[in-house]
mmCIF file of C-alpha atoms and ligand atoms in Angstrom:
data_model
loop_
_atom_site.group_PDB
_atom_site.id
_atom_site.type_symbol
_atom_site.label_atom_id
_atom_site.label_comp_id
_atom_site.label_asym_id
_atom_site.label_seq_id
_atom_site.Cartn_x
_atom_site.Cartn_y
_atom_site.Cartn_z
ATOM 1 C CA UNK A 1 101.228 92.475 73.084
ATOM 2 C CA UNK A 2 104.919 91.337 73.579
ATOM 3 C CA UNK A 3 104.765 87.679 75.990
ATOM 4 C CA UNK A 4 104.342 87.345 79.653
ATOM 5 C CA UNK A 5 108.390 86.360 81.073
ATOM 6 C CA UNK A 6 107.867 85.809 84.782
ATOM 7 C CA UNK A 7 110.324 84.242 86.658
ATOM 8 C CA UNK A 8 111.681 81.868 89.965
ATOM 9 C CA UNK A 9 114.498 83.970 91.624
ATOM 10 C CA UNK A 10 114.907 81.968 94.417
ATOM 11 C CA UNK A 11 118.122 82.274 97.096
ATOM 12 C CA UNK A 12 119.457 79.169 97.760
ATOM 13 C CA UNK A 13 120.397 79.471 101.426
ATOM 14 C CA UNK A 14 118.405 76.167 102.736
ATOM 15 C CA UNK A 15 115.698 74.045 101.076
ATOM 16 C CA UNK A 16 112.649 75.507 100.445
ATOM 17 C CA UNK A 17 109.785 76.452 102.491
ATOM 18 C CA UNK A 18 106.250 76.597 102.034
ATOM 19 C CA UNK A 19 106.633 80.275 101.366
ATOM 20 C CA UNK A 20 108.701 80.024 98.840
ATOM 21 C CA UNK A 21 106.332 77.524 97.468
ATOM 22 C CA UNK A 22 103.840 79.745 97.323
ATOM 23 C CA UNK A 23 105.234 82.671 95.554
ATOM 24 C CA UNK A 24 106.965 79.496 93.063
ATOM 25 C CA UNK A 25 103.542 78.515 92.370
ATOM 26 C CA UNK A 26 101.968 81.396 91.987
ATOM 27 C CA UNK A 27 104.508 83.495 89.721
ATOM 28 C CA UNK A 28 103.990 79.848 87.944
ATOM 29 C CA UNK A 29 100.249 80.067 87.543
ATOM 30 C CA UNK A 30 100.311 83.743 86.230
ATOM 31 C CA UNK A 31 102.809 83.440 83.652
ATOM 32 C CA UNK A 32 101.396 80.247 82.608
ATOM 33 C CA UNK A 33 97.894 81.442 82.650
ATOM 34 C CA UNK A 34 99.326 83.940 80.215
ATOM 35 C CA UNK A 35 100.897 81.077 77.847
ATOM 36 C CA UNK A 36 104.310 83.064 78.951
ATOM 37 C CA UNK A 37 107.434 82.053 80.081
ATOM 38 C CA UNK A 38 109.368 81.364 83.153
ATOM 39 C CA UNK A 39 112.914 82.290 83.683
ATOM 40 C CA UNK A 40 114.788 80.612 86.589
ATOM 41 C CA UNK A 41 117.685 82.806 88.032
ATOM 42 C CA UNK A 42 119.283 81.663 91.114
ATOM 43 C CA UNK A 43 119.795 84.552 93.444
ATOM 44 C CA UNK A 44 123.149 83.279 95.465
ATOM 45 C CA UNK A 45 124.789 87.004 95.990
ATOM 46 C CA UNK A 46 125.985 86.095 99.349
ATOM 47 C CA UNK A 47 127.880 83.038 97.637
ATOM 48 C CA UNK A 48 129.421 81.833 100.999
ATOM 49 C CA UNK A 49 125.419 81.470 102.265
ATOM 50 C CA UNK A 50 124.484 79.955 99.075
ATOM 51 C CA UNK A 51 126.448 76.876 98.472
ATOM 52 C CA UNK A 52 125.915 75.327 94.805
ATOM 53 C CA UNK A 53 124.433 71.888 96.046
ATOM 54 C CA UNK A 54 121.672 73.620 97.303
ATOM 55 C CA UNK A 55 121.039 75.785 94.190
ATOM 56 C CA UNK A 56 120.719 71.748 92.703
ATOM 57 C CA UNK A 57 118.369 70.894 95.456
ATOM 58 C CA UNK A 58 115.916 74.015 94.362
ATOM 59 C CA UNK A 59 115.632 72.935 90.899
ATOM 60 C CA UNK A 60 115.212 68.992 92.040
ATOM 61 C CA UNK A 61 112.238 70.292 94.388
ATOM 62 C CA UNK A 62 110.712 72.625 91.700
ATOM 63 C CA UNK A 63 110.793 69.679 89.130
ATOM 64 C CA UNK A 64 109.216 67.232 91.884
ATOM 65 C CA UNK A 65 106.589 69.522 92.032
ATOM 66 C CA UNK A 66 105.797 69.984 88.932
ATOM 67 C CA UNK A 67 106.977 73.675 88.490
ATOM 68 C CA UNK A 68 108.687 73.799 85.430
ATOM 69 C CA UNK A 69 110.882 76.837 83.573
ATOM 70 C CA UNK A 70 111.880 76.944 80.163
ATOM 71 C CA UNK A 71 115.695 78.525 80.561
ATOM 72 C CA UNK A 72 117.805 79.646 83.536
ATOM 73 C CA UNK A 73 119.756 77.532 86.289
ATOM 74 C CA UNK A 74 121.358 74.949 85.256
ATOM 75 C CA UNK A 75 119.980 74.527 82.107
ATOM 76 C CA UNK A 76 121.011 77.839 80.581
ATOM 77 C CA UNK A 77 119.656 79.849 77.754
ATOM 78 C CA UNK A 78 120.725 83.001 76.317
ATOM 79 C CA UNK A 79 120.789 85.143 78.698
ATOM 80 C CA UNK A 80 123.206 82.971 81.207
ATOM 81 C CA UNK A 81 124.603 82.634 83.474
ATOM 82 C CA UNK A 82 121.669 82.113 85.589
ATOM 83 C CA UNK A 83 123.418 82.439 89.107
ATOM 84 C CA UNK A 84 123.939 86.059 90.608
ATOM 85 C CA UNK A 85 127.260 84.826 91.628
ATOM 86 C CA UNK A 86 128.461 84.616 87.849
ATOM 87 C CA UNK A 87 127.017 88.087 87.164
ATOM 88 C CA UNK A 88 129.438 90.434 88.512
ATOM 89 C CA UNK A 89 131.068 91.668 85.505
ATOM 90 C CA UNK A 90 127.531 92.313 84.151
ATOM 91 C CA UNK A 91 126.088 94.180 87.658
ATOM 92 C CA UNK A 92 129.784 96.423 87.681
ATOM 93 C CA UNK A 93 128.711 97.522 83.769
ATOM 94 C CA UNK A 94 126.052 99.035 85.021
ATOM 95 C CA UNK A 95 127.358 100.058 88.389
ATOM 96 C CA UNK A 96 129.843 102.252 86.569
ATOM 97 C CA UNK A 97 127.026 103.730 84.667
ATOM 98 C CA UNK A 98 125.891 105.133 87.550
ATOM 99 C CA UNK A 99 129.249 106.497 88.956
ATOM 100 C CA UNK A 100 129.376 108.296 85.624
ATOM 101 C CA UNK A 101 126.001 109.667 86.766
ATOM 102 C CA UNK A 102 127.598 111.174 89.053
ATOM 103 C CA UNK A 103 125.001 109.826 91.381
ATOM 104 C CA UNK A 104 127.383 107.419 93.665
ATOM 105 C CA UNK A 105 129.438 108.028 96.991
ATOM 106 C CA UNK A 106 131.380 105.939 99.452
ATOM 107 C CA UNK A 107 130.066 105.571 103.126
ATOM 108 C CA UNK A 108 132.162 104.897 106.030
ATOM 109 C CA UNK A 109 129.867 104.603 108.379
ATOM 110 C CA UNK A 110 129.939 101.637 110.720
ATOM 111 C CA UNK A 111 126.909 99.586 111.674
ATOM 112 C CA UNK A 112 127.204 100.799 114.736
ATOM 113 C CA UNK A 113 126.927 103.924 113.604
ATOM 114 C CA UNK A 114 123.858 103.201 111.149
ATOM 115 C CA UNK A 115 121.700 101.529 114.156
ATOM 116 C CA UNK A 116 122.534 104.035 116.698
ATOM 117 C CA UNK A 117 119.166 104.582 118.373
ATOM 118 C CA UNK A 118 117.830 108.032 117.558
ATOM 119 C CA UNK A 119 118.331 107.008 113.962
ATOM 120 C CA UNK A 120 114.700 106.567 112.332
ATOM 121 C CA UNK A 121 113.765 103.633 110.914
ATOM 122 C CA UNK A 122 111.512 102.138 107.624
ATOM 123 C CA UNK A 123 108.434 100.846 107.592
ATOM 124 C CA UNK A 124 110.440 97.449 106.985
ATOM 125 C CA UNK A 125 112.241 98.010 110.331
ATOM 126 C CA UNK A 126 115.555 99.373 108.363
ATOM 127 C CA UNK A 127 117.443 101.990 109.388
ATOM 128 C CA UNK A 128 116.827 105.428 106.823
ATOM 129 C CA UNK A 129 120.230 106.477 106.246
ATOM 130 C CA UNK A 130 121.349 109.954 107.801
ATOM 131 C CA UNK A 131 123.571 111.055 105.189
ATOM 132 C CA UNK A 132 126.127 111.055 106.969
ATOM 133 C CA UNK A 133 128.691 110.727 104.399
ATOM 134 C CA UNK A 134 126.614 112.327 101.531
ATOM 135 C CA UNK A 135 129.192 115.500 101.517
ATOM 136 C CA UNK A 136 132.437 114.299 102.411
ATOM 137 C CA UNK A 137 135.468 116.187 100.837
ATOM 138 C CA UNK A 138 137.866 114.004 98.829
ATOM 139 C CA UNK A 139 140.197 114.654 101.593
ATOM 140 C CA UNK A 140 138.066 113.629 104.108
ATOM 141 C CA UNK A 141 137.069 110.696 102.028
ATOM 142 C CA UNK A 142 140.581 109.012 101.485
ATOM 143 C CA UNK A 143 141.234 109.601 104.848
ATOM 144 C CA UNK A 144 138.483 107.676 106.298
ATOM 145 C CA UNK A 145 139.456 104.902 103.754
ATOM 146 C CA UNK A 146 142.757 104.612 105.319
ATOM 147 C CA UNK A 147 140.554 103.444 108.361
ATOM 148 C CA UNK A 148 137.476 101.065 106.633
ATOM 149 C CA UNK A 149 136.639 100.125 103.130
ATOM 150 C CA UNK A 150 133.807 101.641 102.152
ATOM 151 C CA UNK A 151 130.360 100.726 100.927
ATOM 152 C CA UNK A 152 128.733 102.961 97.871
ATOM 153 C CA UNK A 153 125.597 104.617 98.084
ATOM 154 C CA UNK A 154 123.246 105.840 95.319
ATOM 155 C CA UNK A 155 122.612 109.693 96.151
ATOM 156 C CA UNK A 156 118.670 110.401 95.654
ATOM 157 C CA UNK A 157 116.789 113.510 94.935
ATOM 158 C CA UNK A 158 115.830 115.686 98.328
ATOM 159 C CA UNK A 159 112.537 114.813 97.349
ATOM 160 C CA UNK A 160 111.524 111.958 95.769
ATOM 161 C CA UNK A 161 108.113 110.204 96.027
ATOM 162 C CA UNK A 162 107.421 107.482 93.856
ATOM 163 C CA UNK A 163 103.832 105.689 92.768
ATOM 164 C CA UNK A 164 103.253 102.285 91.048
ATOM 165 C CA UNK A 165 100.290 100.039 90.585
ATOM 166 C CA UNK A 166 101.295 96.377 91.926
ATOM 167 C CA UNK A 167 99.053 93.908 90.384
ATOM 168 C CA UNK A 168 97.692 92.695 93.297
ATOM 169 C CA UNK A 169 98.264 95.028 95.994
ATOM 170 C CA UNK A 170 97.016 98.477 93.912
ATOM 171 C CA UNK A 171 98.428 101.497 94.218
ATOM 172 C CA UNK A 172 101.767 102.139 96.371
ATOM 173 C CA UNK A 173 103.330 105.465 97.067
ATOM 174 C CA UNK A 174 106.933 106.114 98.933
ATOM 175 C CA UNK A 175 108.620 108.809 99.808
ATOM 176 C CA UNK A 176 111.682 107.567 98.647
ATOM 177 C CA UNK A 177 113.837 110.621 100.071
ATOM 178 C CA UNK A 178 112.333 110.628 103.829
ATOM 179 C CA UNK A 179 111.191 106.826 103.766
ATOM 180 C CA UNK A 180 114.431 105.049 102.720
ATOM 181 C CA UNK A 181 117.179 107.373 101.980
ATOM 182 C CA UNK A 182 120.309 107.319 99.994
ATOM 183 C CA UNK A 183 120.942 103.187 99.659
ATOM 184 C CA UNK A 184 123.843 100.488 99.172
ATOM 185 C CA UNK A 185 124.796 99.716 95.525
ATOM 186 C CA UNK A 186 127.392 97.891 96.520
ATOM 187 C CA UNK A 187 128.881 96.528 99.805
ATOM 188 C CA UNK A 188 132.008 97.354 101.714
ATOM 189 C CA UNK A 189 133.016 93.370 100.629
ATOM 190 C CA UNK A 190 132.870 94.191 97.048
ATOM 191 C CA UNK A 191 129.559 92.737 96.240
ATOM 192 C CA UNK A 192 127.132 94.499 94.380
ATOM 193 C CA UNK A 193 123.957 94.649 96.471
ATOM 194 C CA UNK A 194 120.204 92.768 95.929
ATOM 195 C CA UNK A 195 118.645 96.189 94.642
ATOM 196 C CA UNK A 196 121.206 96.793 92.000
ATOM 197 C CA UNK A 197 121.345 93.323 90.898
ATOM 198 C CA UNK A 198 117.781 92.482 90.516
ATOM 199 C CA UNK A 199 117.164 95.450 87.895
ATOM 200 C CA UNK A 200 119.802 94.491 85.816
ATOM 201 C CA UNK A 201 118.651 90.807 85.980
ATOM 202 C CA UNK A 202 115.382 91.194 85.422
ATOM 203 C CA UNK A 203 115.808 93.890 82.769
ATOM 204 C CA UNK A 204 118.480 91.651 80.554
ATOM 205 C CA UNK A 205 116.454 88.426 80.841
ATOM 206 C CA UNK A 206 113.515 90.162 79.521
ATOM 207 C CA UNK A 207 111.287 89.410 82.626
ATOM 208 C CA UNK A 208 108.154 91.517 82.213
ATOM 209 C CA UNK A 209 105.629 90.186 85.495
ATOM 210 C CA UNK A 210 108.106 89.704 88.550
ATOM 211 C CA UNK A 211 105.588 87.878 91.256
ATOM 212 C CA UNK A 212 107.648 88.349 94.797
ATOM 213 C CA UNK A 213 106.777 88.025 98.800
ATOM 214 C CA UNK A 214 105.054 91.302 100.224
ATOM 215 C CA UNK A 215 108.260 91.662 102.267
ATOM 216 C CA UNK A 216 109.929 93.118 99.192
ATOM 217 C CA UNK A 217 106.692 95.636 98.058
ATOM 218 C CA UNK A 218 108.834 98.321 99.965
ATOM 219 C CA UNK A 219 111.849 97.704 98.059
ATOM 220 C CA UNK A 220 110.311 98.221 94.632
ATOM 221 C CA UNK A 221 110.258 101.897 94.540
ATOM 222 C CA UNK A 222 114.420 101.803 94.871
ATOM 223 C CA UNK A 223 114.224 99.351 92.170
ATOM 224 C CA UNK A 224 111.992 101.639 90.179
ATOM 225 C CA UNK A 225 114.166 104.637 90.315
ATOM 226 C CA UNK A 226 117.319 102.321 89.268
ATOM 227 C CA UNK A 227 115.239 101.146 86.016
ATOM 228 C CA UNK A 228 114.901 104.834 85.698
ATOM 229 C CA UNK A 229 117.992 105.948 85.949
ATOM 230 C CA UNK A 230 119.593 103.315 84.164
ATOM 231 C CA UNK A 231 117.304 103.831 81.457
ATOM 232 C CA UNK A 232 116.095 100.085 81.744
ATOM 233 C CA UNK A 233 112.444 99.091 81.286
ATOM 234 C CA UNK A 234 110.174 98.101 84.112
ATOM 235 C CA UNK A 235 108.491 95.386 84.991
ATOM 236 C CA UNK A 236 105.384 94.443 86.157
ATOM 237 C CA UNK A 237 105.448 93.665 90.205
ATOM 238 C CA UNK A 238 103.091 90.886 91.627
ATOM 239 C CA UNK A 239 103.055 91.110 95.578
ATOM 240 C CA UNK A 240 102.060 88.403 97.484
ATOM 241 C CA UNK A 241 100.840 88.328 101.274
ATOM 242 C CA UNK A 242 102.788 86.850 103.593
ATOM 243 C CA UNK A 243 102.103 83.580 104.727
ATOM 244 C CA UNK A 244 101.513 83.056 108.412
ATOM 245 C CA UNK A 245 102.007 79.630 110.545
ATOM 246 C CA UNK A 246 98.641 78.382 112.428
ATOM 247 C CA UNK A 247 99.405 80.882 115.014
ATOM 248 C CA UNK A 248 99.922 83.908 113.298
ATOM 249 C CA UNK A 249 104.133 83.553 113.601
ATOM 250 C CA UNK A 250 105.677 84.129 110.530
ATOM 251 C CA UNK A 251 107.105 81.525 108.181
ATOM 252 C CA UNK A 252 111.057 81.136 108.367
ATOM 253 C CA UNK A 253 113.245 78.991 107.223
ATOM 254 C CA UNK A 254 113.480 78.447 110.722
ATOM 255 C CA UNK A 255 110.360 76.562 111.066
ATOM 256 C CA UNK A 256 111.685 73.322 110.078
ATOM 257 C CA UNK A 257 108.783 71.407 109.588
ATOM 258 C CA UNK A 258 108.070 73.675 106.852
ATOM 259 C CA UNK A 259 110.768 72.929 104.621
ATOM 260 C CA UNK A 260 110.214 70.800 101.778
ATOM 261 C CA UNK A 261 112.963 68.126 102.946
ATOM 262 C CA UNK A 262 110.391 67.430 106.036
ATOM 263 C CA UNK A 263 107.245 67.948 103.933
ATOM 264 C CA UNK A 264 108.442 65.656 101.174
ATOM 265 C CA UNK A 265 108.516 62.603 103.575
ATOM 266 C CA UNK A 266 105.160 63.477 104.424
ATOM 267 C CA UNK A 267 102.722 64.524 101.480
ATOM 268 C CA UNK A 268 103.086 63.983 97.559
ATOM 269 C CA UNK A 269 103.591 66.727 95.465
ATOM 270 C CA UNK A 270 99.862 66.827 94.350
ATOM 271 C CA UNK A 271 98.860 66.950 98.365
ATOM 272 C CA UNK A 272 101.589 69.836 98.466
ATOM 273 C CA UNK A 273 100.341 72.151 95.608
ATOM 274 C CA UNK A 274 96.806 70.922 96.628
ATOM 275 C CA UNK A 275 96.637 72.421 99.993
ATOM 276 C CA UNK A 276 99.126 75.460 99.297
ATOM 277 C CA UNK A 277 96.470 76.467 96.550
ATOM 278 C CA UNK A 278 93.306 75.761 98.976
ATOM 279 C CA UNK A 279 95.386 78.534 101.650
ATOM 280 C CA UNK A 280 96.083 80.765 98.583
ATOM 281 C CA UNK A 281 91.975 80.334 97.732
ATOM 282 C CA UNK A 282 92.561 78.825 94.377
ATOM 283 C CA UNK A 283 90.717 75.992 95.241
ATOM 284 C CA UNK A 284 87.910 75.675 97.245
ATOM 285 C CA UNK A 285 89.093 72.298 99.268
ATOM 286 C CA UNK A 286 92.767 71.113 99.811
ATOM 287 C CA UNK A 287 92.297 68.354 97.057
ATOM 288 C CA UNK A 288 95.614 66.946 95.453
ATOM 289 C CA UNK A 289 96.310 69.168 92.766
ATOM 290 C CA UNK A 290 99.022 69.242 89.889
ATOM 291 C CA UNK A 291 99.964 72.795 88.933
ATOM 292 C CA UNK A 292 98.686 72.470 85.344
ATOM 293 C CA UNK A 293 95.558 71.860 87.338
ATOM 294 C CA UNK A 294 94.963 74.828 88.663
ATOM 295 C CA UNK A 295 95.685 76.856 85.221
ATOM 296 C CA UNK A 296 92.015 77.186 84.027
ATOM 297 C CA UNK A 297 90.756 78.555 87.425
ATOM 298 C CA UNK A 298 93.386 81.043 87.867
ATOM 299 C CA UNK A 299 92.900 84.614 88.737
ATOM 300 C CA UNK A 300 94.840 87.277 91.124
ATOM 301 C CA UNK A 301 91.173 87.824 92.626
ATOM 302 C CA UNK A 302 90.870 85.177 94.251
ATOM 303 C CA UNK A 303 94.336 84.961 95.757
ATOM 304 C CA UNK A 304 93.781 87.303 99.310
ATOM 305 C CA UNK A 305 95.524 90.976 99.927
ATOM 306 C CA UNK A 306 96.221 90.289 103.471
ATOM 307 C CA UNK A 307 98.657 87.766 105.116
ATOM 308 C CA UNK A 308 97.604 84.244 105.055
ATOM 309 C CA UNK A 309 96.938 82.183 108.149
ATOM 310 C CA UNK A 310 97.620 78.342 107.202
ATOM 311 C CA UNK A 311 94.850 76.668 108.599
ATOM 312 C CA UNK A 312 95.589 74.559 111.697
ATOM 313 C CA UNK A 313 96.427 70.982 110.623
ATOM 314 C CA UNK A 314 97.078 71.589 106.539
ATOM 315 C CA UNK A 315 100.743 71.083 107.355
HETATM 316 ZN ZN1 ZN B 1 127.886 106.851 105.864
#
């Protein structure tokens, strides 16, 4: 059996929060646990959101906590560079594979348009796309450029349902057709959007176990078709539940006594790890815990399918 490449893809838009933590230590723990390897690749699309210092910052906290990688960021390897931002040559590659495909069309529509209220939405709250564009003549096409640049959709099947079996969550099945419809390669702005960019990432850095939060389970069958249709091979996904404050809110980056600026003045990185791992069940009691700890007691079984509640007072 080939080795176990997970990886950190973090997005560097603010320090870190205990959810990211989380889903840090865990895709950790199961490549690890697997005596594989862990690829950091710093996911700072939206470059103007994702300013370098903070990319630093990540791999400062990861280090303090004892998470270590063994290429990617600013340490390289062969597969650099390591930062989405430096990647667009490699993204438009295959990008223009799929244009040959014959499988890519501009969209003009304007968000306005897009969230108008009878449109129907995904189970992730996102707006399935109409089509509206899908049959545009090339007249009517360069005239609505005149007006808007615009963004590029992949054109799916009429029917497409797609299954996979996520290591922790089981089977999933989506409608890909009626559930999502026809998506954004690449944006009106010229960059090439998360979807397109994480196949190719995680494809060319050899990543084989990609452990993400649950709020990206309904993305994966997009991704899956792109491996497909770029001929690419698949990895295997890891979803996580989502981890909920004391009161059931969600965690956001928001929530700033969750970051790890505020919980660093607070807790050492043992107490950290210690009580993430007791929420996650890996440990019985929120003892201080190193990482490397928690490697001979690790299993997906014991980490819980629904969202976590953080107990009151862990934090
Ligand atoms: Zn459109």
């Amino acid at each position: 059996m080939s080795q176990v490449v997970g990886r950190f893809a973090p997005s560097p838009s603010g320090r870190m929060h205990l959810g990211n933590l989380l889903c840090c230590l865990l895709a950790w723990l199961s490549a690890r646990s697997a005596g594989g390897r862990v690829v950091l690749r710093i996911e700072d699309l939206d470059a103007m959101r994702c300013p370098r210092a903070y990319a630093d910052l990540l791999e400062q906290d990861l280090t303090w906590l004892g998470l270590d990688w063994d290429e990617g960021g600013s340490k390289g390897g062969p597969h650099r560079p390591y930062y989405q931002s430096e990647r667009s040559d490699i993204y438009n590659t295959y990008y223009q594979r799929l244009v040959k495909l014959g499988v890519v069309y501009p969209c003009f529509c304007s968000r306005g348009q897009l969230h108008a209220a009878s449109a129907p939405h995904r189970s992730d709250g996102q707006v399935v796309y109409p089509g509206a564009c899908r049959d545009l003549t090339a007249q009517q096409a360069a005239q609505a450029a005149r007006r808007r640049p615009p963004a590029w959709r992949l054109r799916l099947p009429d029917s497409l349902t797609l299954s996979f079996i996520d290591g922790h969550m089981g089977p999933v099945t989506q409608d890909l057709a009626a559930d999502c419809g026809d998506f954004v390669l690449r944006r009106a702005d010229g960059v090439f959007a998360y979807q397109l960019a994480v196949v190719v990432d995680d494809a060319l850095m050899g990543v084989t176990q990609v452990v993400r939060g649950g709020d990206l389970l309904s993305s994966t069958p997009r991704q899956l078709w792109l491996y497909r249709l770029l001929d690419l091979p698949a990895p295997e996904f890891y979803h996580l539940p989502l981890l909920l404050a004391p009161d059931g809110r969600r965690l956001s980056k928001r929530d700033g006594d969750q970051s790890l600026e505020h919980l660093q003045s607070r807790y050492s990185p043992q107490q950290i790890i210690g009580r993430l791992a007791y929420a996650a069940g890996l440990q019985s009691a929120p003892d201080p815990a190193c990482p490397a700890d928690l490697l001979p007691g690790f299993s997906w079984d014991k980490v819980p399918r629904q969202d976590i509640r953080l107990p009151e007072g862990l934090f």
